[in-house]
Structures are given as C-alpha cells and as structure tokens.
Coordinates of C-alpha atoms and ligand atoms in Angstrom, one line a residue:
Chain A
M28 CA -46.3 96.0 -50.3
S29 CA -45.8 95.0 -46.2
G30 CA -43.1 93.7 -47.7
A31 CA -41.6 97.3 -48.3
F32 CA -43.4 98.6 -45.6
Q33 CA -41.2 96.5 -43.0
F34 CA -37.7 97.4 -45.0
V35 CA -39.0 101.3 -44.1
V36 CA -39.5 100.6 -41.1
T37 CA -36.1 98.8 -39.9
T38 CA -34.7 101.0 -42.2
L39 CA -36.1 104.6 -41.2
P40 CA -34.0 105.7 -37.5
F41 CA -30.6 104.8 -39.4
L42 CA -31.6 107.1 -41.7
W43 CA -33.5 109.4 -39.4
Q44 CA -30.4 109.1 -37.2
G45 CA -28.0 111.0 -40.6
L46 CA -30.9 113.3 -41.4
L47 CA -30.3 114.9 -37.9
V48 CA -26.5 115.2 -38.2
T49 CA -27.3 117.0 -41.9
L50 CA -29.4 119.3 -40.9
W51 CA -27.7 119.9 -37.9
V52 CA -24.3 120.1 -39.7
S53 CA -26.4 121.8 -42.6
L54 CA -28.2 124.4 -39.4
A55 CA -24.4 125.0 -37.6
V56 CA -22.7 126.3 -41.4
V57 CA -25.5 127.7 -42.9
L58 CA -25.9 130.1 -39.2
I59 CA -22.2 131.0 -38.5
S60 CA -22.2 131.8 -42.8
L61 CA -24.2 134.5 -42.1
V62 CA -22.6 136.4 -39.5
T63 CA -19.0 135.6 -40.7
G64 CA -19.7 135.8 -44.8
G65 CA -22.3 139.1 -43.1
L66 CA -18.9 140.6 -42.6
A67 CA -17.0 139.7 -45.2
G68 CA -19.3 141.4 -47.5
I69 CA -19.6 144.9 -45.0
G70 CA -16.4 144.6 -45.3
L71 CA -15.4 143.4 -49.1
T72 CA -17.8 147.1 -49.4
Y73 CA -16.1 149.6 -47.2
G74 CA -13.8 148.0 -45.9
P75 CA -10.1 150.2 -46.2
W76 CA -8.0 148.4 -48.9
W77 CA -5.7 146.0 -46.5
V78 CA -9.3 144.5 -45.8
R79 CA -10.7 144.4 -48.7
L80 CA -7.1 142.7 -50.3
P81 CA -7.6 139.7 -48.0
L82 CA -11.6 139.7 -48.4
R83 CA -10.8 139.6 -52.0
I84 CA -8.0 136.5 -52.2
F85 CA -10.1 134.9 -49.6
S86 CA -12.9 134.7 -51.0
D87 CA -11.8 134.1 -55.0
I88 CA -9.3 131.0 -53.6
L89 CA -12.4 129.7 -51.9
R90 CA -15.2 130.3 -54.8
G91 CA -12.8 128.8 -57.1
T92 CA -12.1 125.6 -55.3
P93 CA -14.5 122.6 -55.6
L94 CA -16.0 122.4 -51.6
L95 CA -14.7 119.0 -52.2
V96 CA -11.1 119.9 -51.7
V97 CA -11.8 122.2 -49.9
I98 CA -12.5 119.7 -46.9
F99 CA -9.5 117.5 -47.4
T100 CA -7.3 120.4 -47.5
I101 CA -8.3 121.1 -44.2
Y102 CA -8.9 117.4 -43.2
Y103 CA -6.0 115.9 -44.2
L104 CA -3.2 119.0 -43.9
L105 CA -4.6 120.7 -40.9
P106 CA -2.6 118.0 -38.8
F107 CA 0.6 119.0 -40.8
A108 CA 0.0 122.1 -39.1
G109 CA 0.2 120.8 -36.0
L110 CA -4.1 121.3 -35.9
N111 CA -5.7 118.0 -34.1
M112 CA -8.9 118.2 -35.4
Q113 CA -11.8 115.9 -34.5
P114 CA -13.2 115.1 -37.6
M115 CA -16.7 117.2 -37.1
P116 CA -15.7 120.3 -36.2
S117 CA -13.0 120.1 -39.5
V118 CA -15.4 119.8 -42.0
I119 CA -17.5 121.9 -40.7
L120 CA -14.3 124.8 -40.5
A121 CA -14.1 123.7 -44.4
L122 CA -17.8 124.4 -44.9
V123 CA -17.6 128.3 -42.9
A124 CA -15.1 128.8 -45.0
F125 CA -16.6 128.4 -48.0
K126 CA -20.1 129.7 -47.2
T127 CA -18.2 132.9 -46.1
A128 CA -16.7 133.4 -49.4
H129 CA -20.3 132.4 -50.6
V130 CA -22.3 135.0 -48.7
G131 CA -19.5 137.9 -48.5
E132 CA -20.1 138.2 -52.1
I133 CA -24.0 137.6 -51.7
T134 CA -23.8 140.5 -49.4
R135 CA -21.8 142.9 -51.0
G136 CA -24.0 141.9 -54.3
A137 CA -26.8 143.5 -52.0
I138 CA -25.2 146.1 -50.7
Q139 CA -24.1 147.4 -53.8
S140 CA -27.2 147.1 -55.6
I141 CA -28.6 149.9 -53.2
P142 CA -27.9 153.4 -55.4
P143 CA -25.3 155.8 -54.0
G144 CA -28.3 158.0 -53.1
Q145 CA -29.1 156.2 -49.8
T146 CA -26.4 156.3 -48.4
D147 CA -25.1 160.3 -49.0
A148 CA -29.5 160.7 -47.4
G149 CA -28.7 158.7 -44.3
K150 CA -25.3 161.0 -44.0
A151 CA -27.3 164.2 -45.2
I152 CA -29.8 163.2 -42.0
G153 CA -26.5 162.9 -39.9
L154 CA -26.2 158.9 -39.4
T155 CA -23.1 156.5 -38.7
F156 CA -21.8 154.6 -40.7
A157 CA -23.3 151.7 -38.1
Q158 CA -26.9 153.6 -38.6
R159 CA -26.9 153.9 -42.1
L160 CA -26.2 150.2 -42.5
R161 CA -28.8 149.1 -40.1
W162 CA -31.5 151.6 -40.8
V163 CA -31.5 152.4 -44.2
I164 CA -29.2 150.2 -46.3
L165 CA -29.4 146.6 -44.7
P166 CA -33.5 146.8 -44.4
Q167 CA -33.0 147.7 -47.9
A168 CA -30.5 144.6 -49.4
V169 CA -32.7 141.9 -47.5
R170 CA -34.6 141.9 -50.2
R171 CA -31.9 141.3 -52.9
F172 CA -29.8 139.4 -50.7
L173 CA -32.7 136.7 -50.2
P174 CA -33.2 134.8 -53.1
P175 CA -29.2 133.9 -53.6
W176 CA -28.7 133.8 -50.3
V177 CA -31.7 130.0 -50.0
N178 CA -30.1 129.3 -52.8
S179 CA -27.0 129.0 -51.2
V180 CA -28.8 127.5 -48.6
T181 CA -29.9 124.2 -49.7
D182 CA -26.5 124.3 -51.6
T183 CA -24.5 123.9 -48.3
V184 CA -27.9 121.3 -47.7
K185 CA -26.9 118.4 -50.0
G186 CA -22.8 119.9 -50.0
S187 CA -23.0 118.5 -46.6
S188 CA -23.6 115.4 -47.6
L189 CA -19.9 115.4 -48.5
V190 CA -19.1 115.5 -44.8
S191 CA -19.8 111.3 -45.5
L192 CA -15.9 110.8 -47.4
V193 CA -14.3 111.7 -44.3
G194 CA -16.2 109.0 -42.1
I195 CA -19.6 111.5 -40.3
V196 CA -22.4 109.5 -40.8
D197 CA -24.4 112.2 -42.4
L198 CA -27.8 110.9 -44.3
M199 CA -25.3 110.7 -46.9
L200 CA -23.6 108.0 -45.5
A201 CA -26.4 106.6 -43.5
S202 CA -27.9 105.3 -46.5
Q203 CA -24.9 103.3 -47.9
Q204 CA -24.6 102.4 -44.8
V205 CA -27.7 100.6 -44.9
I206 CA -27.8 100.1 -48.7
G207 CA -24.5 97.9 -48.0
R208 CA -26.6 95.7 -44.7
T209 CA -29.7 95.4 -47.1
Y210 CA -28.4 95.5 -50.9
E211 CA -31.8 96.9 -51.7
P212 CA -29.7 100.7 -53.0
M213 CA -33.2 102.0 -55.1
P214 CA -35.6 102.3 -52.1
V215 CA -32.9 103.5 -49.7
Y216 CA -31.7 105.6 -52.5
L217 CA -35.5 107.2 -52.9
L218 CA -35.8 108.0 -49.1
A219 CA -33.0 109.4 -48.9
A220 CA -33.6 111.5 -52.2
V221 CA -37.5 112.6 -50.0
M222 CA -36.0 114.0 -47.1
Y223 CA -33.5 116.2 -49.5
F224 CA -36.1 117.3 -51.3
V225 CA -38.3 118.0 -49.1
I226 CA -35.8 120.1 -47.2
N227 CA -35.0 121.5 -49.9
Y228 CA -38.5 122.3 -50.8
A229 CA -39.7 123.9 -47.4
L230 CA -36.9 126.4 -47.6
S231 CA -37.3 127.2 -51.0
A232 CA -41.5 128.0 -49.9
T233 CA -39.9 129.6 -47.2
S234 CA -38.1 132.1 -49.5
R235 CA -40.9 132.7 -51.4
R236 CA -42.9 134.3 -48.3
L237 CA -40.0 136.7 -47.3
E238 CA -39.3 138.2 -50.5
T239 CA -42.5 139.1 -50.6
R240 CA -42.5 140.7 -47.5
F241 CA -39.9 142.2 -48.7
A242 CA -40.5 143.3 -51.7
Y243 CA -41.3 147.0 -51.1
I244 CA -42.7 148.5 -54.3
R245 CA -39.9 150.4 -55.8
E246 CA -39.5 153.2 -59.2
Chain B
M21 CA -21.3 192.3 -37.9
T22 CA -20.8 188.8 -37.3
D23 CA -20.0 186.2 -38.9
P24 CA -21.2 184.4 -41.8
L25 CA -23.7 181.2 -40.7
V26 CA -21.5 179.8 -44.4
R27 CA -17.8 180.6 -44.4
I28 CA -16.1 179.4 -48.5
T29 CA -13.1 180.7 -48.7
Q30 CA -10.7 179.6 -51.8
V31 CA -11.8 176.1 -52.0
K32 CA -10.3 173.7 -54.3
K33 CA -11.2 170.4 -55.7
S34 CA -10.3 167.9 -58.6
F35 CA -11.7 164.8 -59.6
G36 CA -9.0 162.7 -60.6
S37 CA -7.0 165.8 -63.0
T38 CA -10.6 167.5 -63.5
L39 CA -10.6 170.7 -61.6
V40 CA -13.9 170.9 -60.4
L41 CA -13.6 173.7 -58.1
D42 CA -10.9 176.7 -58.7
G43 CA -10.7 178.7 -55.9
V44 CA -14.1 179.6 -54.6
D45 CA -15.4 182.3 -52.2
L46 CA -18.9 182.3 -50.5
D47 CA -20.4 184.1 -47.7
V48 CA -23.9 182.9 -46.3
P49 CA -25.4 184.7 -43.8
K50 CA -27.8 183.7 -41.6
G51 CA -31.6 184.2 -42.7
E52 CA -30.0 184.9 -46.5
V53 CA -30.7 182.7 -49.7
V54 CA -28.3 182.5 -52.1
V55 CA -29.3 181.0 -55.4
V56 CA -26.4 179.5 -57.2
I57 CA -26.9 179.5 -60.9
G58 CA -24.4 178.2 -63.3
P59 CA -23.8 176.3 -66.7
S60 CA -24.2 171.5 -66.9
G61 CA -20.4 170.4 -65.0
S62 CA -19.6 174.1 -63.2
G63 CA -19.4 172.4 -60.4
K64 CA -22.7 173.9 -58.5
T65 CA -23.5 170.2 -56.7
T66 CA -20.0 169.3 -55.7
L67 CA -20.0 173.2 -54.0
L68 CA -23.1 171.8 -51.9
R69 CA -22.0 168.5 -51.7
C70 CA -18.8 169.9 -49.8
I71 CA -20.6 172.0 -47.8
N72 CA -22.4 169.4 -45.9
A73 CA -19.3 166.9 -46.5
L74 CA -20.4 164.4 -48.9
E75 CA -17.4 165.1 -50.9
T76 CA -13.7 166.2 -49.4
Y77 CA -12.4 169.8 -50.6
D78 CA -8.8 169.0 -50.9
D79 CA -7.9 172.8 -50.1
G80 CA -9.9 176.1 -49.2
S81 CA -11.9 175.8 -45.8
I82 CA -15.4 176.0 -45.3
K83 CA -17.3 177.1 -41.9
V84 CA -20.4 176.5 -40.9
D85 CA -21.1 178.4 -37.9
G86 CA -17.4 178.8 -37.0
V87 CA -16.8 175.2 -37.6
E88 CA -14.1 174.2 -40.0
I89 CA -16.8 170.5 -42.4
G90 CA -13.9 169.1 -44.2
F91 CA -11.1 168.4 -41.5
R92 CA -10.1 169.2 -38.1
G93 CA -6.7 170.5 -37.6
E94 CA -5.1 174.1 -37.1
P95 CA -5.8 176.1 -39.7
G96 CA -2.4 175.8 -41.8
G97 CA -0.9 173.0 -39.6
P98 CA -1.8 169.2 -40.7
R99 CA -5.6 168.4 -42.2
K100 CA -7.2 165.3 -39.8
R101 CA -9.3 162.9 -41.4
R102 CA -12.7 163.5 -39.2
S103 CA -14.2 160.4 -37.6
D104 CA -17.1 159.0 -39.1
G105 CA -19.3 160.3 -35.3
E106 CA -17.9 163.5 -35.8
L107 CA -19.4 164.0 -39.5
A108 CA -22.4 162.9 -38.5
R109 CA -22.7 165.8 -35.8
I110 CA -22.0 168.6 -38.1
R111 CA -24.1 167.1 -40.4
A112 CA -27.1 166.8 -38.2
D113 CA -26.6 170.8 -38.4
I114 CA -26.9 170.8 -42.2
G115 CA -29.9 169.6 -44.2
M116 CA -30.2 168.2 -47.9
V117 CA -32.6 167.9 -49.9
F118 CA -31.7 165.3 -53.3
Q119 CA -32.6 165.7 -56.6
Q120 CA -33.4 162.4 -57.2
F121 CA -35.2 162.6 -53.5
N122 CA -33.6 160.1 -52.3
L123 CA -35.9 158.8 -49.7
F124 CA -36.4 155.4 -47.8
P125 CA -38.1 153.5 -49.7
H126 CA -38.8 150.9 -46.7
L127 CA -40.2 153.5 -44.7
T128 CA -43.3 155.8 -45.1
A129 CA -43.2 159.4 -45.4
V130 CA -43.3 160.2 -41.6
E131 CA -40.7 157.2 -40.6
N132 CA -38.4 158.9 -42.9
V133 CA -39.2 162.4 -41.4
M134 CA -39.1 160.9 -38.2
L135 CA -35.7 158.3 -39.1
G136 CA -33.5 161.4 -37.9
L137 CA -34.9 162.8 -35.1
T138 CA -34.5 159.1 -33.4
K139 CA -32.0 157.6 -34.3
V140 CA -29.9 161.1 -34.9
R141 CA -31.7 163.4 -32.3
G142 CA -32.6 161.2 -29.9
M143 CA -36.2 161.7 -29.2
P144 CA -38.8 159.7 -27.7
P145 CA -40.8 158.2 -30.8
A146 CA -43.7 159.5 -30.3
Q147 CA -42.3 163.2 -29.8
A148 CA -40.7 162.3 -33.6
R149 CA -43.6 161.0 -35.0
E150 CA -45.5 164.6 -33.6
K151 CA -43.0 166.0 -35.0
A152 CA -42.7 164.4 -38.5
L153 CA -46.6 165.0 -38.8
H154 CA -46.5 168.3 -37.9
W155 CA -43.5 168.8 -40.8
L156 CA -45.7 166.8 -43.0
D157 CA -48.8 169.0 -42.8
R158 CA -46.8 172.2 -42.9
V159 CA -45.3 170.4 -46.6
G160 CA -48.8 169.7 -47.0
L161 CA -49.1 166.1 -46.5
S162 CA -51.0 165.1 -43.6
Q163 CA -52.9 163.0 -45.6
K164 CA -50.1 160.9 -47.3
T165 CA -47.6 160.0 -43.7
A166 CA -48.3 156.7 -44.3
N167 CA -47.3 156.7 -48.1
L168 CA -44.8 154.9 -48.9
P169 CA -42.7 156.9 -51.3
S170 CA -43.2 154.5 -54.0
Q171 CA -47.3 155.3 -53.6
L172 CA -46.3 159.4 -53.8
S173 CA -46.2 161.3 -56.7
G174 CA -43.1 162.8 -57.6
G175 CA -43.7 166.5 -55.8
Q176 CA -44.7 164.7 -52.9
Q177 CA -42.4 163.2 -53.0
Q178 CA -39.6 166.2 -52.7
R179 CA -42.4 167.3 -50.4
V180 CA -41.6 164.6 -48.0
G181 CA -37.8 165.1 -49.3
I182 CA -38.3 169.2 -47.1
A183 CA -39.6 167.7 -44.8
R184 CA -37.0 165.3 -43.6
A185 CA -34.8 168.2 -44.1
V186 CA -36.2 171.1 -41.7
A187 CA -37.2 168.6 -39.3
M188 CA -33.7 168.4 -38.3
D189 CA -34.2 171.8 -37.1
P190 CA -30.9 172.4 -39.3
K191 CA -28.8 175.8 -39.0
V192 CA -28.3 175.7 -43.2
L193 CA -30.7 174.2 -45.9
L194 CA -28.7 173.2 -49.1
L195 CA -31.4 172.3 -52.0
D196 CA -29.8 170.8 -55.2
E197 CA -32.4 171.4 -58.2
I198 CA -34.7 170.2 -56.4
T199 CA -37.3 170.6 -59.4
S200 CA -35.7 169.2 -62.1
A201 CA -36.8 165.4 -61.6
L202 CA -40.6 167.2 -61.9
D203 CA -42.9 167.0 -64.6
P204 CA -43.1 170.9 -64.7
E205 CA -47.2 170.5 -63.1
L206 CA -45.4 169.3 -59.5
V207 CA -42.3 172.0 -59.7
G208 CA -45.3 175.2 -58.5
E209 CA -46.3 173.0 -55.3
V210 CA -42.8 172.3 -53.9
L211 CA -41.2 175.3 -54.8
S212 CA -43.6 177.3 -52.6
V213 CA -42.6 174.9 -49.5
V214 CA -39.1 176.4 -50.7
R215 CA -40.7 179.8 -50.6
G216 CA -42.2 179.6 -47.1
L217 CA -39.1 178.6 -45.3
A218 CA -37.6 181.1 -47.1
A219 CA -39.8 184.3 -45.7
E220 CA -39.7 181.9 -42.3
G221 CA -35.7 183.5 -43.1
M222 CA -34.9 179.4 -43.0
T223 CA -31.1 180.3 -44.2
M224 CA -30.8 178.3 -47.2
V225 CA -28.1 177.6 -50.1
V226 CA -30.0 176.9 -53.5
V227 CA -29.2 175.3 -56.5
T228 CA -31.7 176.2 -59.6
H229 CA -32.4 176.1 -63.0
E230 CA -36.3 177.9 -62.0
M231 CA -35.1 182.0 -62.7
T232 CA -38.1 183.3 -61.7
F233 CA -37.9 181.7 -59.0
A234 CA -34.5 182.7 -57.9
R235 CA -34.9 186.4 -58.2
D236 CA -38.2 185.5 -55.6
V237 CA -36.3 184.3 -53.1
G238 CA -33.0 184.2 -53.4
T239 CA -31.6 187.9 -51.4
Q240 CA -27.9 187.0 -53.5
L241 CA -27.5 185.6 -56.8
V242 CA -24.0 183.3 -57.5
F243 CA -23.4 182.4 -61.1
M244 CA -20.8 179.5 -61.7
D245 CA -18.9 178.4 -64.9
H246 CA -15.5 176.2 -65.0
G247 CA -15.4 175.7 -60.9
H248 CA -15.5 179.9 -60.7
K249 CA -17.7 182.0 -59.3
I250 CA -17.9 184.6 -62.3
A251 CA -20.7 186.9 -61.3
E252 CA -22.2 187.7 -57.8
G253 CA -25.1 190.3 -55.9
P254 CA -28.7 191.4 -56.2
P255 CA -30.9 188.5 -58.0
N256 CA -32.2 191.4 -60.1
E257 CA -29.0 193.5 -60.8
I258 CA -27.4 190.4 -61.9
L259 CA -30.4 188.9 -64.2
R260 CA -30.4 192.0 -66.2
R261 CA -26.4 192.2 -66.1
S262 CA -25.0 192.0 -69.9
D263 CA -21.0 193.1 -69.4
N264 CA -20.2 189.4 -68.8
E265 CA -19.8 187.5 -72.0
R266 CA -20.9 184.2 -70.0
L267 CA -23.4 185.3 -68.2
R268 CA -25.1 186.6 -70.7
S269 CA -24.7 183.4 -72.9
F270 CA -25.9 181.1 -70.3
L271 CA -29.0 183.5 -69.1
S272 CA -30.5 183.6 -72.9
R273 CA -30.2 179.5 -73.2
I274 CA -32.0 179.5 -70.1
E275 CA -34.5 182.3 -71.4
F276 CA -35.1 180.3 -74.6
R277 CA -35.3 176.9 -73.2
Q278 CA -38.7 178.0 -70.5
D279 CA -39.7 179.8 -73.2
G280 CA -39.6 176.5 -76.0
Ligands
ATP325 N1 -18.3 162.2 -58.4 C1 -17.5 161.8 -59.6 N2 -15.8 161.6 -60.2 C2 -15.9 162.4 -61.2 N3 -16.2 163.7 -61.9 C3 -17.2 163.6 -61.5 C4 -17.9 163.2 -60.1 N4 -18.8 163.8 -59.7 C5 -18.6 165.9 -60.3 N5 -17.6 165.2 -61.4 C6 -17.8 166.3 -62.6 O1 -17.5 167.3 -62.0 C7 -18.1 168.1 -63.0 C8 -18.8 169.2 -62.2 O2 -20.2 169.1 -61.7 P1 -21.2 169.2 -61.2 O3 -21.9 168.3 -60.8 O4 -20.7 169.2 -59.7 O5 -21.9 170.2 -61.6 P2 -23.1 170.9 -61.4 O6 -22.7 172.6 -62.3 O7 -23.9 170.7 -60.5 O8 -24.1 170.6 -63.4 P3 -25.5 170.0 -63.8 O9 -25.9 171.6 -63.8 O10 -25.1 169.6 -64.3 O11 -25.4 169.6 -62.1 C9 -18.4 167.8 -63.7 O12 -17.8 168.4 -64.6 C10 -18.4 166.2 -63.1 O13 -18.1 165.6 -64.4
MG326 MG1 -25.7 169.5 -59.9

C-alpha cells in the first residue's frame, strides 16, 4: 500500500506538468475555435456565395480528415511551404483549424433551427442584421448550440493527446515517459485516465447546468 | 388631396416561375383600414410582406409616406438594393403582426415590446418599459407582463404581438390573418383590440377571413385572386356584389365555412 502511495507521490509532478499542458492546449483551442467557428457558422448561414463556398469546402475537408492527419500535414508540410513553426503553435493551428470546422457546423445547425418567423419579427420592428443576431437569434440558438459544443470540447481535450506525437509533453507523453522510467504502465495509465475523466466529467456537468439555464420553455 | 400613405403601383412578384403578384395597384389613405380578402394562394401574404420589405418585388413600386420600399435609385433608372441599415429604418415605421405570432420566446411579454423601443428607437430602458407596460395594459395584459410567451394563451400571445408592433408608433400597421391560428373562443379578444386601434385612426392593411370583422372595421375592401386585384370598394358594396363570379364563389365558400 505504501509502495503504491510512494509511486503516486514520485510520478505525480511529471503527470501534473503534462496535465497543465493538456489543459492549456485545450483551453487555447476551445476559446479560439469558439470565435472562429462561430464566425464560420454565421458565414455559412448568412454569407453570400463567395463566403459560403470556401467555408463549405474548408469545413468538408477538415471534417472528413482524421485529426492526426491534419496535425501531421501542418507540422511536416508547412516547412516545405517556407513556413517554419515551432511544434506548439503548429499543433495549435492544426487543432484550431479542425475545431473551427466542427464548431462552424454546430453554429450553423443551431442558427438554422430557429424558425424563420423570428427573423421576420426582428426585421419587422426595425432591427438590423447585427441586432437580430445579438438579441433574437443567438440567445435562442445557444440552447441548441451547447450540447454538441460541449461534446466537441471533450473531444478537444481527448484529441489534444495527439500533440504528444510531435513531441509536446502533455499528459499523454508525460505518462509514457513515466512508464519508460518505472516500467509500471497500469497505475500510470490509470492515473492519467482519472485525470482525463475528471476534466471531461466536469465539462459535462457544467453543460447540463447550462442547458437547464437556457431551456426556455417552448411551443 | 394629399397622397395616400401607402401607394402600390403595378407590383409584380414571382417565386421562381410562379407569378404571385401580377401588377397589383393599391392605395391606403392615412387613417383608413384596407381589408384584403381572397382565396388561399392568391398572394395576400406576399403583398403584405412586400410592403415592409420582408419580400422583394420584381417590378412596380411601393411607397410608404413617399419612400420607395424595395429599392433606391431614380424611377426608371437602375434599381439598387437597399442596405441593411436603410431597410431597418424603413421597417421601424411599418408595424406587422403575424399569423403565427412570432413572439421572441426567450423574452417576457414586456421585454418583447421593449426590444424595438430600446434597440431601434434608442429609448432608455425605464422609459421603454413604461411605454411597453402602457401598451400591454391597452391590450388587456397588465397582469401578464412578466410571462414568457410559452406561458400565455394564443390570444394573449397575439395581443402581445399587437402591442409590440404598435408601441413603435408605426405609420401603418400590417395584419396578416392574425386570428387564423387561434381557437374560435380567443378570436374576439384579439379583434376587439384591432377595432380599438381602427377607431383611433390607425392606418392598417388587414388580411382576414373574418367577414363580419372586415365589414365593421374596413373602410375599403379588396378582393384578390391569382395575384390580381379583382374588386375593390366599400365593404358592404363588395360583400353584396354578385356581378363577379370568382368573388361570389369565394364568398359562398367563406359563408359556408363559417356556418359549418
Ligand atoms: N417563399 C416562397 N417560395 C415559393 N413560393 C411561395 C413562397 N411564398 C409564397 N409562395 C407561393 O406564392 C403564392 C401566394 O402565396 P401567399 O402566401 O401570398 O398567398 P395567401 O393569399 O397569403 O394565401 P393564404 O390565404 O393561404 O395565406 C402561393 O402559390 C405560394 O405557394
Ligand atoms: Mg397568407
């Protein structure tokens, strides 16, 4: 028993460092892609064809490609294009691009679930496009947006483990390094799994709270 | 004689290959109530929606208080689409009440009425609230101001819809079958609000299937069919007229429906 305790105490700092990197990468990607994906979704819904078309192509390609391929493509191919990037910004760029496509579709779906009569009513009282979005459409779309978005956030936390493949020491790679030194895969993976689970459980719990809060009774 | 508040001349509108408005003319003088009747699909809703630019029209002209609604540019010259801001300013002065109410479900009754006052008219919230409460009181909803639309009956929701439109002090009010989605016993409470507005001289264009109501509040009755204005005149005259086959058959169907 004390052996296991000793084990946790010595390996925890390494894992903790990795956990911080995982959280940091996830947070950055989630926040940036919330903005870029939100804008992409608005563009996909309301944009003229020359906005919608490139967004549609971008979105379909990125959603049809495994995240790993997106990461490697940007990490290994950009230098050929004369762009030398550090692993961290490169991998964040890949994750953001991937997430922008997904959040864009979630946003588009949420906006399009609002009946057209709401837009008519907003127009009829003289609201501009931006005002209709801000005061009529988005407050209602939030409710449809949240559940799939929280799913996509947990996906991001899990997907961020792929950054270990380009040598960034996140929770995943930290675990592997600890295993490399201790030859004790089971307890280390168990600890890492608990950490991933705690993050994602906290996220789903928050999401359920938000959903109740935004559940305007309808019909 | 002054120009009519709304002047519609030779308006044409197609959806794809279907011609929905085929050269409609209509004048709505200030303070009058023009009632539009006609069979389903005759273009009544489309005409109303063109008046506040919820639809574009392909040809002809719609002027409200002298301002062309659908486009800017010289008559006869190239038609330019109006910008989002221009359209918003024009629509702010034209009220509309919808068949399906279209209240904002995330806002309470009073907030529904306040939204246009604060965001479009730029009123301070306290003043906007006061005005909204005044109008909700006028439509008989002073007890329901803090309710969400989902907590209101259809008739109550529609009265909020009317309050939301008239609180903006529109030059003209467009009503599109505002009682069609209501249970019969709730129709009266909504129509009596409209009667009150008519009595106070609100200019209105009203699409309805309620013939008694049409006769009572209408200063002018317009019968539409297949995108054409078929007949027009004082309600009593039109409703008693029998020289038009299509009007007669429409009226007999309506009568039948009301009795049946
Ligand atoms: N957005 C649209 N796209 C295509 N066709 C449309 C559209 N809106 C209306 N139409 C068609 O235009 C015609 C006129 O429709 P409109 O709604 O103006 O008729 P209406 O007189 O209001 O009928 P109702 O009494 O059923 O409300 C119909 O044939 C309808 O199918
Ligand atoms: Mg209609």
